Each structure stands twice: as structure tokens, then as C-alpha cells.
XYZ file of C-alpha atoms in Angstrom:
746
model
C 13.698 25.342 -7.291
C 13.169 21.791 -9.304
C 15.898 20.369 -10.140
C 15.640 17.826 -13.223
C 17.965 14.689 -14.866
C 21.071 16.202 -16.527
C 21.543 13.683 -18.212
C 19.035 10.428 -19.846
C 18.281 7.734 -16.695
C 20.577 10.446 -14.198
C 17.893 11.168 -11.329
C 18.356 13.682 -8.787
C 16.896 14.541 -5.587
C 17.742 17.466 -3.495
C 15.963 19.178 -0.453
C 13.083 17.159 1.700
C 10.758 19.438 3.207
C 10.307 17.692 7.210
C 7.714 18.741 9.788
C 7.716 17.150 13.201
C 4.459 16.956 15.140
C 5.799 19.307 17.427
C 6.540 21.679 15.391
C 3.253 21.822 13.823
C 1.352 21.163 16.485
C 3.377 23.984 18.606
C 3.856 20.469 20.994
C 5.820 21.819 24.460
C 8.911 19.006 25.308
C 6.802 18.252 28.504
C 3.851 16.665 26.289
C 5.013 13.086 24.747
C 4.544 12.059 21.792
C 4.032 8.946 21.113
C 6.369 7.193 18.890
C 8.458 10.383 19.168
C 12.278 9.372 19.151
C 14.637 12.048 20.074
C 17.930 11.142 21.592
C 20.449 11.984 18.195
C 22.340 9.746 16.226
C 26.072 9.953 15.149
C 26.137 9.178 11.316
C 29.694 9.731 9.960
C 29.785 12.021 7.329
C 29.613 10.227 3.473
C 29.365 11.780 0.188
C 25.089 11.286 -0.515
C 25.379 12.893 -4.498
C 26.764 8.384 -5.401
C 25.154 5.034 -4.507
C 25.293 2.975 -1.891
C 28.664 2.478 0.363
C 29.984 -0.084 -2.508
C 28.654 -1.881 -5.457
C 27.242 -4.431 -2.625
C 23.391 -5.117 -2.474
C 24.071 -5.586 1.241
C 26.266 -1.911 1.579
C 29.217 -3.993 2.406
C 32.889 -2.392 1.040
C 35.522 -3.997 -0.854
C 38.267 -2.430 1.235
C 38.656 -4.956 3.999
C 37.021 -7.134 6.016
C 32.860 -6.955 6.515
C 30.705 -8.675 7.964
C 27.412 -10.338 6.122
C 26.484 -7.125 8.408
C 28.263 -4.374 6.963
C 30.446 -4.420 10.207
C 33.778 -4.391 9.774
C 36.504 -6.082 11.407
C 34.910 -8.076 14.457
C 32.020 -6.044 14.496
C 29.401 -9.208 14.292
C 31.132 -10.535 16.922
C 30.570 -7.456 19.220
C 26.664 -7.584 17.918
C 26.034 -11.575 18.714
C 27.723 -11.138 21.643
C 24.584 -8.113 22.618
C 21.785 -9.856 20.653
C 22.694 -13.234 23.122
C 23.020 -10.776 26.094
C 19.739 -9.720 25.448
C 17.500 -12.796 24.064
C 18.822 -14.619 27.447
C 17.470 -11.346 29.559
C 14.303 -11.795 26.695
C 14.240 -15.220 27.525
C 14.284 -15.312 31.317
C 11.611 -13.038 31.127
C 9.575 -15.401 29.114
C 10.182 -17.629 31.997
C 8.650 -15.552 34.330
C 5.932 -15.065 32.588
C 4.847 -18.545 31.569
C 4.387 -19.061 35.331
C 2.331 -15.578 36.055
C -1.205 -16.623 36.687
C -3.349 -15.660 33.446
C -2.855 -17.307 30.077
C 0.247 -15.543 28.247
C -0.050 -17.714 24.724
C -3.644 -16.915 24.722
C -2.752 -12.907 24.862
C 0.457 -14.004 22.595
C -2.351 -15.575 19.320
C -4.798 -12.957 19.818
C -2.852 -9.833 19.137
C -0.498 -12.056 16.305
C -4.144 -11.992 14.790
C -5.550 -9.192 15.210
C -2.063 -7.883 13.117
C -2.588 -10.208 10.858
C 0.797 -11.705 11.253
C 0.816 -16.011 12.844
C 3.456 -16.529 14.098
C 4.522 -15.598 17.597
C 4.439 -12.464 19.557
C 5.729 -11.591 23.084
C 2.598 -10.068 25.166
C 2.231 -6.580 25.915
C 2.806 -7.071 29.926
C 6.770 -7.566 28.534
C 9.046 -4.126 28.292
C 11.570 -4.931 25.641
C 12.389 -1.626 25.224
C 15.620 -0.064 26.406
C 14.553 2.173 29.475
C 17.100 5.455 27.494
C 15.878 4.957 24.381
C 14.139 8.537 23.031
C 16.159 8.832 19.662
C 16.314 10.417 16.202
C 14.916 13.983 15.916
C 15.717 17.114 13.774
C 16.780 20.266 17.161
C 14.624 22.452 16.812
C 13.036 24.550 18.780
C 9.826 24.336 20.641
C 7.700 27.625 20.115
C 5.013 28.270 22.530
C 2.010 26.375 22.980
C -1.242 27.842 21.623
C -4.168 28.303 23.554
C -7.032 26.255 23.048
C -7.983 23.667 20.701
C -8.349 20.231 20.017
C -4.487 19.816 21.712
C -4.776 21.486 25.181
C -8.101 19.554 25.823
C -7.159 15.907 24.672
C -2.904 16.300 23.647
C -1.433 14.820 20.388
C -3.703 12.529 17.623
C -4.552 9.179 18.510
C -2.942 6.902 16.306
C -4.245 3.601 15.343
C -1.527 1.236 15.165
C -1.694 -1.473 12.483
C -4.362 -0.494 10.193
C -3.541 0.173 6.405
C -3.136 3.606 4.281
C -4.700 6.218 6.325
C -3.339 9.660 4.469
C -4.951 10.833 1.206
C -5.126 14.176 -0.536
C -7.721 15.166 -3.224
C -6.540 15.008 -6.458
C -8.971 18.361 -6.888
C -8.711 20.175 -4.177
C -5.854 21.274 -2.055
C -7.463 18.899 0.483
C -5.065 16.818 2.943
C -6.780 14.228 5.006
C -4.993 11.806 7.745
C -7.871 9.188 9.809
C -6.805 9.320 14.145
C -8.232 6.454 15.421
C -12.493 7.129 14.452
C -11.667 11.083 13.225
C -10.670 12.091 9.760
C -9.021 15.463 9.918
C -9.009 17.761 7.457
C -6.461 20.485 6.149
C -5.307 22.841 3.938
C -1.737 22.833 3.415
C -0.898 25.827 3.666
C 2.426 26.093 1.299
C 2.797 24.706 -2.362
C 6.723 24.433 -1.741
C 6.859 23.007 1.942
C 2.775 21.408 2.128
C 2.665 23.353 6.110
C -0.112 22.378 7.716
C -2.435 24.271 10.078
C -1.245 23.815 13.673
C -5.098 22.385 14.067
C -7.227 20.382 10.970
C -9.437 23.390 9.547
C -12.366 20.503 10.226
C -12.708 17.476 12.272
C -14.754 14.600 10.633
C -16.178 12.063 13.245
C -19.626 10.029 11.412
C -21.136 7.549 14.316
C -21.017 4.273 14.066
C -23.609 1.885 12.606
C -26.172 0.268 14.554
C -25.038 -3.285 12.930
C -21.571 -1.951 13.988
C -22.255 -2.655 17.263
C -23.140 -6.012 16.839
C -20.425 -6.484 15.039
C -17.724 -4.942 17.088
C -14.228 -4.377 16.429
C -11.319 -7.179 15.289
C -8.167 -5.164 15.878
C -9.477 -3.433 18.989
C -12.390 -4.716 21.040
C -13.057 -2.271 23.238
C -12.146 0.638 20.578
C -13.812 -0.989 17.658
C -15.047 2.597 15.330
C -11.819 3.059 14.314
C -10.442 3.814 10.327
C -8.523 0.939 9.060
C -8.320 2.783 5.475
C -8.764 5.510 3.230
C -9.093 6.414 0.129
C -9.944 9.814 -2.899
C -11.367 8.026 -6.334
C -13.134 9.069 -8.174
C -17.123 7.701 -8.559
C -19.150 9.300 -11.514
C -17.717 12.983 -11.914
C -17.705 12.993 -8.475
C -14.260 12.907 -6.079
C -15.547 10.826 -2.628
C -13.958 10.079 0.783
C -13.740 7.140 1.488
C -13.433 4.978 4.677
C -12.925 1.188 5.884
C -13.570 0.761 9.444
C -12.584 -1.526 12.480
C -16.233 -2.477 13.027
C -17.403 -3.181 9.028
C -18.673 0.699 8.716
C -17.883 1.944 5.664
C -18.157 5.232 5.379
C -18.572 8.030 2.231
C -18.366 11.579 1.686
C -17.819 13.902 -1.151
C -14.783 15.718 -1.512
C -16.907 19.147 -2.872
C -18.441 19.049 0.373
C -15.766 18.996 2.299
C -14.082 21.966 -0.057
C -17.393 24.124 0.012
C -17.542 23.841 4.201
C -13.755 24.599 4.410
C -14.906 27.886 1.906
C -17.200 28.629 4.216
C -15.066 28.903 7.529
C -12.775 30.685 5.605
C -14.789 33.625 4.498
C -16.499 33.434 8.068
C -13.290 32.740 10.286
C -13.930 29.755 11.786
C -17.194 26.945 12.227
C -20.099 28.004 12.515
C -22.047 31.169 11.528
C -25.061 31.693 8.583
C -24.911 28.758 6.053
C -22.501 26.211 7.956
C -22.674 22.638 8.036
C -20.375 19.780 9.380
C -20.874 17.195 5.248
C -22.753 14.862 6.041
C -21.645 11.068 4.683
C -23.888 10.080 1.090
C -22.804 6.183 1.459
C -23.265 4.111 5.151
C -23.606 0.376 5.376
C -21.168 -2.099 7.353
C -20.224 -5.308 5.991
C -20.593 -7.336 9.020
C -16.651 -7.801 10.031
C -13.648 -5.600 9.774
C -13.606 -3.483 6.959
C -10.079 -3.735 4.864
C -10.185 -3.092 0.920
C -11.273 -0.144 -1.338
C -12.091 0.138 -4.434
C -14.030 3.111 -6.628
C -14.753 2.762 -10.385
C -15.743 5.910 -11.787
C -17.142 4.579 -14.747
C -18.670 2.006 -13.904
C -19.889 4.399 -10.527
C -19.655 1.116 -7.405
C -17.789 0.586 -4.600
C -16.370 -2.348 -3.138
C -14.745 -3.158 0.198
C -13.603 -6.502 1.089
C -13.796 -7.913 5.181
C -12.315 -10.514 6.857
C -15.181 -12.512 7.075
C -13.128 -13.571 3.622
C -15.257 -11.803 1.179
C -16.012 -8.906 -1.236
C -18.509 -6.409 -1.177
C -19.678 -4.866 -4.140
C -22.463 -1.658 -4.011
C -24.109 -1.140 -6.950
C -25.897 2.711 -6.843
C -29.071 2.788 -8.734
C -29.000 5.029 -11.932
C -32.457 4.845 -12.981
C -35.675 3.606 -12.324
C -38.387 5.530 -8.976
C -36.542 5.793 -6.039
C -36.278 2.644 -3.984
C -38.766 1.487 -1.772
C -37.360 -0.043 1.223
C -39.942 -3.438 1.620
C -39.242 -5.271 4.808
C -40.484 -8.712 3.792
C -38.687 -8.964 0.219
C -34.890 -7.648 1.854
C -33.522 -6.913 5.477
C -31.589 -4.473 4.720
C -32.957 -0.799 4.358
C -30.670 0.752 0.725
C -29.558 -2.108 -0.833
C -30.704 -5.638 -1.722
C -28.934 -8.407 -1.772
C -27.184 -11.735 -3.906
C -24.655 -13.595 -2.544
C -22.511 -15.384 -5.379
C -20.294 -18.929 -4.182
C -16.308 -19.216 -5.668
C -18.123 -21.116 -7.785
C -19.905 -18.335 -9.535
C -23.606 -18.931 -8.393
C -25.997 -17.853 -6.896
C -26.880 -18.593 -3.006
C -30.103 -18.818 -2.738
C -30.856 -17.470 0.956
C -33.972 -19.358 1.015
C -32.301 -23.067 1.172
C -28.643 -21.805 2.712
C -25.980 -22.741 0.538
C -27.336 -24.716 -1.938
C -26.783 -23.479 -5.780
C -28.523 -23.300 -8.602
C -29.791 -26.487 -10.433
C -32.814 -26.512 -11.980
C -34.083 -25.043 -15.071
C -36.017 -22.567 -12.737
C -33.376 -21.331 -10.742
C -31.400 -20.637 -13.625
C -34.183 -18.787 -15.833
C -34.597 -16.472 -12.136
C -30.571 -15.782 -12.634
C -30.803 -14.457 -15.466
C -33.758 -12.017 -14.756
C -31.866 -11.098 -11.646
C -28.702 -10.750 -14.058
C -30.653 -8.960 -16.566
C -32.312 -6.403 -12.795
C -28.969 -6.063 -12.232
C -27.356 -4.184 -14.552
C -30.571 -2.289 -15.631
C -29.571 -0.574 -12.702
C -32.554 0.795 -11.729
C -32.415 -0.697 -7.637
C -29.402 -0.106 -5.186
C -27.677 -4.029 -4.983
C -25.021 -5.194 -3.006
C -23.468 -7.774 -4.420
C -21.348 -10.324 -1.932
C -18.864 -12.620 -3.929
C -17.079 -15.363 -1.318
C -14.039 -17.045 -1.259
C -14.982 -20.642 0.310
C -12.669 -22.950 2.037
C -9.905 -21.488 0.630
C -9.854 -18.215 1.622
C -8.888 -15.712 3.904
C -8.783 -11.805 4.926
C -8.210 -9.558 1.850
C -6.584 -6.845 2.897
C -6.422 -4.558 -0.880
C -8.960 -4.313 -4.019
C -9.496 -2.840 -7.226
C -11.144 -3.168 -10.361
C -10.000 -4.221 -13.580
C -12.265 -3.583 -17.068
C -14.508 -4.891 -19.972
C -12.893 -3.456 -23.181
C -15.759 -0.694 -23.012
C -13.740 0.904 -19.980
C -17.168 -0.276 -16.945
C -16.114 -2.247 -14.362
C -16.136 -6.979 -14.532
C -14.360 -7.842 -12.359
C -12.614 -7.847 -8.817
C -9.327 -8.427 -8.432
C -8.546 -9.155 -5.017
C -5.031 -10.069 -3.011
C -5.349 -12.045 -0.011
C -3.295 -12.273 3.082
C -1.567 -15.775 2.044
C -0.409 -14.145 -1.215
C -2.832 -15.135 -3.481
C -5.136 -13.425 -6.501
C -8.705 -13.465 -6.761
C -10.458 -12.393 -10.266
C -13.800 -12.780 -9.140
C -16.632 -12.072 -11.621
C -19.558 -9.225 -10.955
C -22.191 -9.288 -13.254
C -22.761 -12.646 -14.454
C -24.792 -15.481 -12.263
C -23.865 -18.798 -13.464
C -21.638 -21.152 -14.331
C -18.848 -17.972 -14.261
C -16.464 -19.336 -11.170
C -13.994 -16.606 -9.503
C -9.950 -18.282 -10.349
C -7.000 -17.887 -8.019
C -3.721 -17.883 -9.065
C -1.678 -18.739 -5.637
C 1.470 -16.797 -4.655
C 4.565 -17.879 -6.696
C 6.654 -17.667 -3.406
C 8.303 -21.244 -2.244
C 7.043 -21.877 1.025
C 9.596 -20.709 3.707
C 9.367 -20.170 7.132
C 6.628 -22.263 7.917
C 4.285 -20.220 5.073
C 4.445 -18.041 2.408
C 5.891 -14.391 2.612
C 2.093 -12.334 2.726
C -0.118 -10.907 0.285
C -0.575 -7.065 0.759
C -1.206 -4.850 -2.449
C -2.579 -5.555 -5.931
C -2.946 -2.465 -8.388
C -4.508 -2.840 -11.860
C -2.203 -1.098 -14.654
C -3.280 -0.418 -18.033
C -1.189 -0.187 -21.189
C -1.709 3.788 -21.186
C 0.721 3.983 -17.718
C 3.417 2.317 -19.208
C 6.403 4.608 -19.611
C 8.092 3.708 -23.860
C 11.625 3.164 -23.066
C 14.429 2.438 -25.344
C 16.655 -0.425 -24.149
C 16.642 -3.267 -21.214
C 18.292 -1.426 -18.583
C 16.364 1.137 -19.616
C 13.054 -1.022 -18.640
C 14.074 -2.720 -15.665
C 16.565 -0.969 -14.372
C 19.733 -3.569 -14.691
C 21.646 -4.994 -17.907
C 20.147 -9.211 -18.430
C 23.257 -10.501 -17.499
C 22.366 -9.344 -13.757
C 19.037 -10.369 -14.094
C 17.850 -13.994 -13.485
C 15.618 -16.328 -15.393
C 13.304 -18.860 -14.039
C 10.276 -21.074 -15.015
C 8.363 -23.886 -13.533
C 5.363 -25.076 -15.328
C 3.478 -23.883 -12.101
C 4.387 -19.812 -11.844
C 4.869 -19.710 -14.868
C 8.574 -17.355 -16.992
C 10.019 -15.127 -14.573
C 12.805 -12.426 -14.951
C 13.814 -11.695 -11.614
C 15.445 -7.759 -11.068
C 16.246 -7.818 -7.711
C 19.860 -6.565 -8.500
C 18.364 -3.458 -9.214
C 18.823 -2.783 -5.897
C 22.867 -1.665 -6.180
C 21.760 0.697 -9.196
C 19.029 2.617 -6.772
C 20.608 6.051 -6.071
C 20.917 7.391 -3.079
C 20.092 4.687 -1.244
C 21.466 2.204 1.607
C 20.396 -1.646 1.962
C 21.720 -1.061 5.841
C 19.040 -0.249 8.288
C 20.116 3.652 10.128
C 20.445 2.084 13.087
C 23.011 -0.665 11.587
C 25.039 2.423 9.969
C 24.964 4.568 12.726
C 26.352 2.112 15.279
C 22.934 2.243 16.935
C 21.986 -1.858 16.963
C 21.869 -1.460 20.643
C 18.385 0.042 19.993
C 16.743 -2.761 18.716
C 14.643 -4.587 20.586
C 15.170 -8.729 20.458
C 12.243 -11.244 20.119
C 12.754 -14.156 19.918
C 9.867 -15.536 18.880
C 10.634 -13.618 15.952
C 10.217 -16.272 12.554
C 12.951 -14.600 10.949
C 10.842 -13.858 7.385
C 12.535 -10.736 6.412
C 15.688 -12.676 6.895
C 15.066 -15.550 3.820
C 18.193 -14.851 1.898
C 19.101 -17.726 1.902
C 17.351 -19.307 -0.772
C 15.553 -18.079 -3.648
C 11.988 -16.817 -3.519
C 11.214 -19.847 -6.227
C 10.024 -23.414 -5.361
C 13.536 -25.773 -5.487
C 11.702 -27.345 -8.585
C 11.761 -24.046 -10.520
C 14.627 -24.100 -12.656
C 16.757 -21.044 -13.175
C 17.217 -21.040 -16.904
C 19.371 -18.820 -19.381
C 18.640 -15.876 -21.043
C 16.710 -15.526 -24.027
C 19.258 -14.630 -27.021
C 16.798 -11.488 -27.769
C 17.824 -10.093 -24.544
C 21.556 -10.458 -24.178
C 22.339 -9.383 -28.237
C 22.980 -6.295 -28.698
C 19.308 -5.107 -29.875
C 20.056 -3.025 -33.079
C 20.721 -5.716 -34.517
C 17.789 -7.549 -34.289
C 14.447 -6.713 -36.679
C 11.402 -6.390 -35.202
C 9.485 -9.637 -35.226
C 5.906 -7.640 -35.402
C 4.322 -4.994 -37.500
C 3.434 -3.856 -34.248
C 5.942 -4.153 -30.423
C 3.504 -6.301 -28.190
C 1.944 -4.870 -25.865
C 1.280 -1.789 -28.644
C -1.749 -3.028 -29.837
C -5.385 -2.806 -28.808
C -6.492 -5.985 -30.464
C -7.095 -9.145 -28.518
C -4.817 -11.634 -30.310
C -5.819 -14.106 -32.894
C -5.138 -17.625 -34.144
C -2.079 -17.266 -32.369
C -2.452 -19.650 -29.015
C -1.583 -15.827 -27.068
C -4.668 -14.943 -23.888
C -4.383 -11.903 -22.076
C -5.292 -12.546 -18.227
C -7.873 -9.807 -18.026
C -10.518 -8.355 -20.620
C -8.670 -5.400 -21.559
C -5.101 -6.380 -21.575
C -3.952 -4.651 -18.367
C -1.659 -5.854 -15.922
C -1.668 -7.219 -12.355
C 0.682 -5.473 -10.309
C 0.736 -7.714 -6.465
C 2.820 -6.967 -4.007
C 3.546 -8.904 -0.041
C 5.675 -7.352 2.558
C 9.189 -6.713 1.011
C 8.754 -8.073 -2.723
C 7.216 -5.902 -6.055
C 5.580 -8.725 -9.049
C 4.611 -7.525 -12.049
C 2.710 -9.909 -13.820
C 2.312 -10.681 -17.738
C -0.793 -10.191 -19.377
C -0.107 -12.306 -21.320
C -0.762 -16.290 -19.692
C 2.810 -17.484 -21.355
C 4.642 -14.105 -21.498
C 7.489 -13.250 -19.004
C 6.539 -11.690 -15.193
C 8.841 -9.462 -13.413
C 10.273 -9.865 -9.596
C 11.580 -7.468 -7.684
C 12.460 -9.386 -4.107
C 13.412 -7.260 -1.386
C 12.624 -4.166 -2.558
C 12.460 -2.377 0.272
C 14.667 -4.078 2.495
C 17.280 -2.887 4.644
C 19.146 -5.330 6.676
C 18.928 -6.042 10.317
C 20.435 -8.228 12.771
C 17.599 -12.136 13.045
C 15.039 -12.210 14.909
C 15.478 -7.725 16.076
C 12.949 -5.486 15.673
C 11.748 -2.114 16.639
C 10.678 -1.742 20.713
C 7.980 -0.215 19.753
C 6.188 -2.852 16.962
C 7.619 -6.033 18.821
C 7.337 -7.686 15.268
C 8.414 -7.123 12.414
C 5.845 -4.482 10.088
C 7.479 -5.243 7.001
C 3.757 -4.743 4.695
C 4.246 -2.783 1.231
C 0.161 -2.050 1.093
C -0.157 1.519 0.781
C -0.329 1.574 -2.934
C -0.382 4.666 -5.293
C -1.291 4.602 -8.950
C 0.242 7.808 -10.530
C -0.953 7.436 -14.465
C 0.220 10.637 -15.479
C 3.816 10.319 -14.541
C 3.618 6.079 -15.495
C 4.686 5.864 -11.538
C 3.414 3.594 -8.939
C 3.847 4.869 -5.161
C 4.802 1.309 -2.904
C 4.780 2.464 1.055
C 4.971 0.399 3.402
C 4.620 0.061 7.275
C 8.145 0.439 8.408
C 8.001 3.578 6.791
C 9.913 3.385 3.470
C 8.078 3.646 0.215
C 9.713 2.646 -3.603
C 9.037 5.101 -6.357
C 8.317 2.004 -8.971
C 8.690 3.420 -13.014
C 6.003 1.466 -15.380
C 7.305 0.538 -18.565
C 7.679 -1.192 -22.033
C 10.596 -1.440 -24.630
C 9.618 0.800 -27.421
C 10.836 -2.080 -29.804
C 9.098 -5.015 -29.693
C 12.929 -7.189 -29.389
C 12.633 -8.652 -26.048
C 11.697 -11.590 -24.225
C 8.998 -9.469 -21.721
C 6.657 -6.550 -22.782
C 5.689 -4.524 -19.737
C 8.459 -4.374 -16.578
C 9.110 -2.113 -13.960
C 12.128 -0.563 -12.064
C 12.688 1.061 -8.887
C 13.627 5.162 -9.792
C 14.009 5.331 -5.680
C 13.300 4.791 -2.518
C 11.613 7.820 0.298
C 13.621 9.130 2.743
C 16.768 8.216 0.976
C 20.153 7.532 2.511
C 20.742 11.456 2.731
C 17.347 12.273 4.440
C 18.253 8.815 7.065
C 21.505 10.637 7.474
C 20.700 14.093 8.723
C 17.719 11.871 10.420
C 15.096 13.321 8.838
C 13.364 9.939 8.218
C 11.924 8.848 12.561
C 12.194 4.644 12.993
C 8.796 3.735 13.770
C 5.747 3.004 11.540
C 4.907 4.979 7.896
C 0.564 6.111 8.620
C -0.103 6.751 5.561
C 1.436 8.212 1.872
C -0.463 9.978 -0.475
C 0.228 11.908 -3.638
C -1.366 14.497 -5.799
C -0.750 17.429 -7.572
C 0.310 19.993 -6.927
C -1.761 23.020 -6.950
C -1.683 25.869 -10.016
C -1.126 28.933 -8.858
C -2.396 30.625 -11.857
C -6.032 30.736 -13.329
C -5.305 27.897 -16.515
C -7.494 30.095 -19.196
C -5.700 32.727 -18.639
C -2.172 31.095 -19.111
C -0.071 32.167 -22.396
C 0.542 28.268 -23.699
C 0.985 24.674 -22.694
C 0.732 24.808 -18.971
C 3.320 21.117 -19.086
C 3.496 18.121 -17.419
C 2.102 19.126 -14.146
C 4.449 18.588 -10.828
C 3.041 16.044 -7.800
C 3.542 16.581 -4.312
C 3.759 12.687 -2.254
C 4.001 13.467 1.815
C 4.362 11.176 3.948
C 3.474 10.720 7.290
C 4.889 9.118 10.573
C 2.708 7.841 13.363
C 5.141 10.299 15.115
C 2.801 13.222 13.127
C 6.618 13.542 11.214
C 5.361 14.770 8.069
C 8.153 14.523 5.283
C 6.882 15.894 1.688
C 8.385 16.441 -1.507
C 7.800 16.547 -5.215
C 7.877 14.386 -8.680
C 7.643 15.289 -12.287
C 8.398 14.190 -15.047
C 9.161 16.901 -17.906
C 8.014 15.009 -21.524
C 6.404 11.282 -21.676
C 9.826 9.052 -21.924
C 12.147 11.352 -19.089
C 12.872 9.855 -16.204
C 11.539 10.826 -12.592
C 13.055 13.949 -10.631
C 12.560 14.091 -7.543
C 12.764 18.008 -5.889
């Protein structure tokens, strides 16, 4: 039964539904599941209905001496003794490898580049894990294996490591999709409560590679390049689609309606085959020239965008009018889509001249003709948006809209943390805008950018006061102002108020710190608590008076609250960053940043949002480098929610807010309402200590006939599924009772 907040602001967390891969697939103990840990850990009994162990952000207690790692008394000395011993062993191994005939430095750099991290890591032939390492699983009896099928033939599904989100739920049908290497397993959840999946998928899609992909090859895995890097579900016009990005540059799209029809057919016929059954065929299959990563789909404009490691974004514009396109080889080398390339200055690159710009009147007029032709939508076009010399790999992208709801720009985040605002439709003197990371340069690099969302005003939940808007009081917040980064409110101390959350890693809390491996070349970016996230020349400032005085004593400054007007401000010097007044959310490895929709407004920064304390230079034995990256972002407009998933295995539930009254320095904000798995789930050994394969969110399927309902159905409940590398899935339900209620988790 769902539990809801009994008082305003109170967050309730009840049972998590957990299904291990071994349980789901009926895998006997004789078969090893990669990344699975089975040795139980011992965690002291704790009251999980309260906040973390104490009021301290690092989990320390006021009772007795504590080290910075949350260890009582001499615990830190004991811990560091073990760290030093293991480090000495590792350094010995490192020297031995350096004497080997091959080049370990070359191997190290190649793998570092492959996973998008440019600090050093240990080469493949070093084994850092404890030979006794096994750990953390739910005690359960293994059911007998089922005969036949994919499992008996091939063993457990194989994981493609170091990718983006590889799972999704259809928003229309009861379909769960997960990518394992080059295969997409399609399953219908068997329960709306537990979201249990069948032992074998109901359908497996395995689209072949394109001819061009063989020339492109792989970026992460050159031996097996046709593996999925990222998948999303989105609406293209009136159709929901599944869109897949591959390491060999392929981009493939399916209509979920076709997948649903095939599932229905198989359910009626008792399995695959039979009259009328056909495996769904992709409606879209193109190649972007190098490893594909970021994906975006625009419903109203009916376009698709893909970013790649060529440091560009390809926008695929489908014909909506005119006769069917006929390919002319001498006019275009690509059969289905005509190509046009724009450089970072917004100028069309003339393919007959190479990289020269449009300069004379004749070519200028030709560019205007090209612009009108593309907007007419009587042919298929591929618009390539280059980032130039300052660009780098782009892991995530999204669209921004004009005032009519049509796509007008690509908003991208690159691996250096920079935002790119790139106009789609104009082809002369409309340069891209690059917004640098607001982080200061630390540990020889900036925090890396991983995620980006464009959030319309309608997605923000009205809130009553300051604390309700950002999750802490103004006294706990920090204010920063600088000409290079603008004005910011740091709400990182809000982590103290996240219920049922621990800022200490489960292996630290349970006394299993020896399970970590030591990587002496790990640059320690995650341990940057020594300094502030902003540049040294950025000046901390006092909170504005409007943020500290009782809001009941302040008059409303304008006729309408800031951010509530749909009209562009006029005559005030204010300017919106995006044409429709939407806000941009940018995520890094650990941090979440909401930029003001106004050029000179206050932004909100939450540093180390999903961080858990562990000793310096420690990593998971199976990964060998830190794998915190808030790259898996899912926007749920109905709940005013952003689900921010990290590869480290944690997911932040971020509520988007806007104060009802125009009395504060900021117009829009956010707060973290929960982090999954909760502390209770971790201590109950439900969270596996391995990377997150993907996070999927969708409405719970309605079990009745909407047309026969006696009255309003009410706000929908949503299900969220966390899928891990060890094949375990944790499921929750999310809901709000009303438009201004706090989030409930069931």
C-alpha cells in the first residue's frame, strides 16, 4: 500500500522491491554473474526512519572523537595503515609491470581515453581486487534453472561497460527495454507492484551494423564496435520511438508501437513465429562517423539529434511535405539525407571549397535559399553543427524551443563541462554560444560535464517559502558573485536534510573498507572538499535581505512573480538565456547546477550531491577508477521531478521548485528529496556495490478502463527501476497527491 506524507515536507520511504539477476534468470550458483557480490556484510542495527547518523554532512557524530572518514577513535590510523600496505603492494606490482616487454603507459592512456577520463589508471593485467572479494547479496534460495533458451546457450547477459543510460520504460506501453552489448532485450513487466521481469526476454532486437560502421570502428571497444552506448525513449510527432546510439557511430530507431504489436502477437500465439508475426524493423538507421553518445527527440518539430566523438551534433530533419526523396549520387553521397555543415561561427561550410566561410553576396543568397528549403521540409536533411577547435566529446544533448514550441537550438554539454547553445535553422552569422563550466580548475582538470536538460517553466512546482524551495534555510546557504560566472546560491548543505540518506559509503559503515582497491594514479577529484567549487577570485557575499527576512513582512515587488510571466521582460535590461524562458540544468560527476533563465539572475549549485565518503585513492576492484558521473537524467514533468542517475549506483530525486511569492533573490530552484537506494536499502544489502547500468521511469500502467472511471483518476503514480551491472533491479513507486505536495516514495 502506498504511503504518503502525513505532514507537509515529510518524506516517507517504504519497501523497495528487489529482484536479483540470479533470481530472475534462474541462474544456478555454478554459473558466475560478472560484478555480482555474494559475501554478506554486517551492518549494525540502525533507525532508518531518521536522518543520517548525525546532523553532520560527513556522517560524523557529536559523541566521541571521530576521524574525517567517520571512524571512531583510532579508526583512521587503522584504515590508513591498510591503505599504505595495499598501496605499497600496488606500487611493487606497478614497477614489475614497467619492466615488462610491452608498454603499460600506452595501455593506460588508451583505456583512460576510452572511458572519457584522462587521468591515469592501472593497465588491464594488474589485479587489484582481494581474492576473497565476493560480497553483498540478498540471501535467497536458487530456483532450478529452466532448460533451453538464451541462458543455457550463452549464459547471463553481457554488460557493455562505461556507457550512458542503457535502460528505458515505454511511456505508452507496458514495455521495459535494456541493452546488453548489441542486443536489446524487450520484456513486459509481469507485476505492477514488483515490476518483475520474465526469466527470458519476450523479444530480442539485434539490428545489424551499417556498412559505414565497419569503416568507423569502435571507440571504447575496437574488437566489438557495434555495442549500444546510450538509449532513450521519446516522442517523434504522434509516435513514441526507441532510439539507440552505438559505439561504431550507428544510430537506430524503432517505433514502440511495432514492438508492442509484436509482443501482443507472441502472447496470442504462445511465442515467436506463427502467422502474421514479424520482428520489428527499424524506421531509422544512420551513421554519424564516430562513436555516438548524446540523443534527443523533439515531438513537435519531428527531428532527431545525435552527438558524437567527432565533437559535433547531427540534427536529422525529416521531410514532412513534397514528393518522396530520390537519391542523386552526384548531388549527395549520402542516400537518404542531404548534408549541410555549420561551423562554430554559424556559417555554412561550402563542401566545394573545404572549410572556407561564406563571404560573398552570391553564396550568402545561396545560404538563404538553403535555409528556406530546409524549413520547407520537402526533403530529408542532416544538419551537422561543429564545435571547432574548442570543442571536445559531447556526452549529452537536448533541444530548446522558441516561443511557439518548435525546436530552435541544440543545448549540449561537453566533457570539459562547457554548455553549447547551437542554432539549428539559420545559416549565416549566427555563431554558437559556449558557456564555460563554473567550476574552478582543480587537480589538473575541471569536473567533467555529463548531463544537460532544458526545463520549461511549467515543470517547476510552486513552493511556499525559502526552505521549501531549496531544501535548507538561507543561513545554511552560501552566496557567490563573480563577473565570470555570475551570481550563485550554493545549497550543498541541503544534503543534511535528505531523509534516510548516508554520506558514508556502505563498505565504510560496515567495516568492510578493505574491500576497496587502491589506484595510486587516481587523481582524487572526488575528494575536493579542501576548497570551494568556485574560482578563488569569486567573492562570497552576504545573503540578500529579501532571502533572510520573514517573507510575510515583504511586499510583492511586481504585479506578477518572477518566472511566472510568459512575456519577455521589456525595458528592464533583463534578458532570457533561452527564447521561451526555460532553465538549463547541467550535471557533473557529483554536482548539480541549475542556471537562471535570466542572464543576470541567481543560479543554484548543489555540490557533491550523490557523494559518499571513502578513503583517498580507493576504487571498486571491478572498475579501477572512480565512476561517479551524473549522466543519466530523466525529466518527469508531471511530478516536477528530475531523476539524476549516476554510474556509481546512486540516483538523486530532484524536485524543481519556484516560490509562489516574488520576494526572493531567485525565481526557480530545486531540492533533493531523496537519494536511492536509501540508507535503509543499503544496510539491508539491497544495493549491490557495482555500477548502475541504467535508470528507467514511467507511469504505472492503469489497470482499469479510463472511460468507465466514475470520476477523475487523479495524478498518476510512477515507477522507477534501477538496473545494475550484476543484473539486479531495484524498483520504487513515486507520486504526489497534488500539484503542490511533496514527493512520496513507495
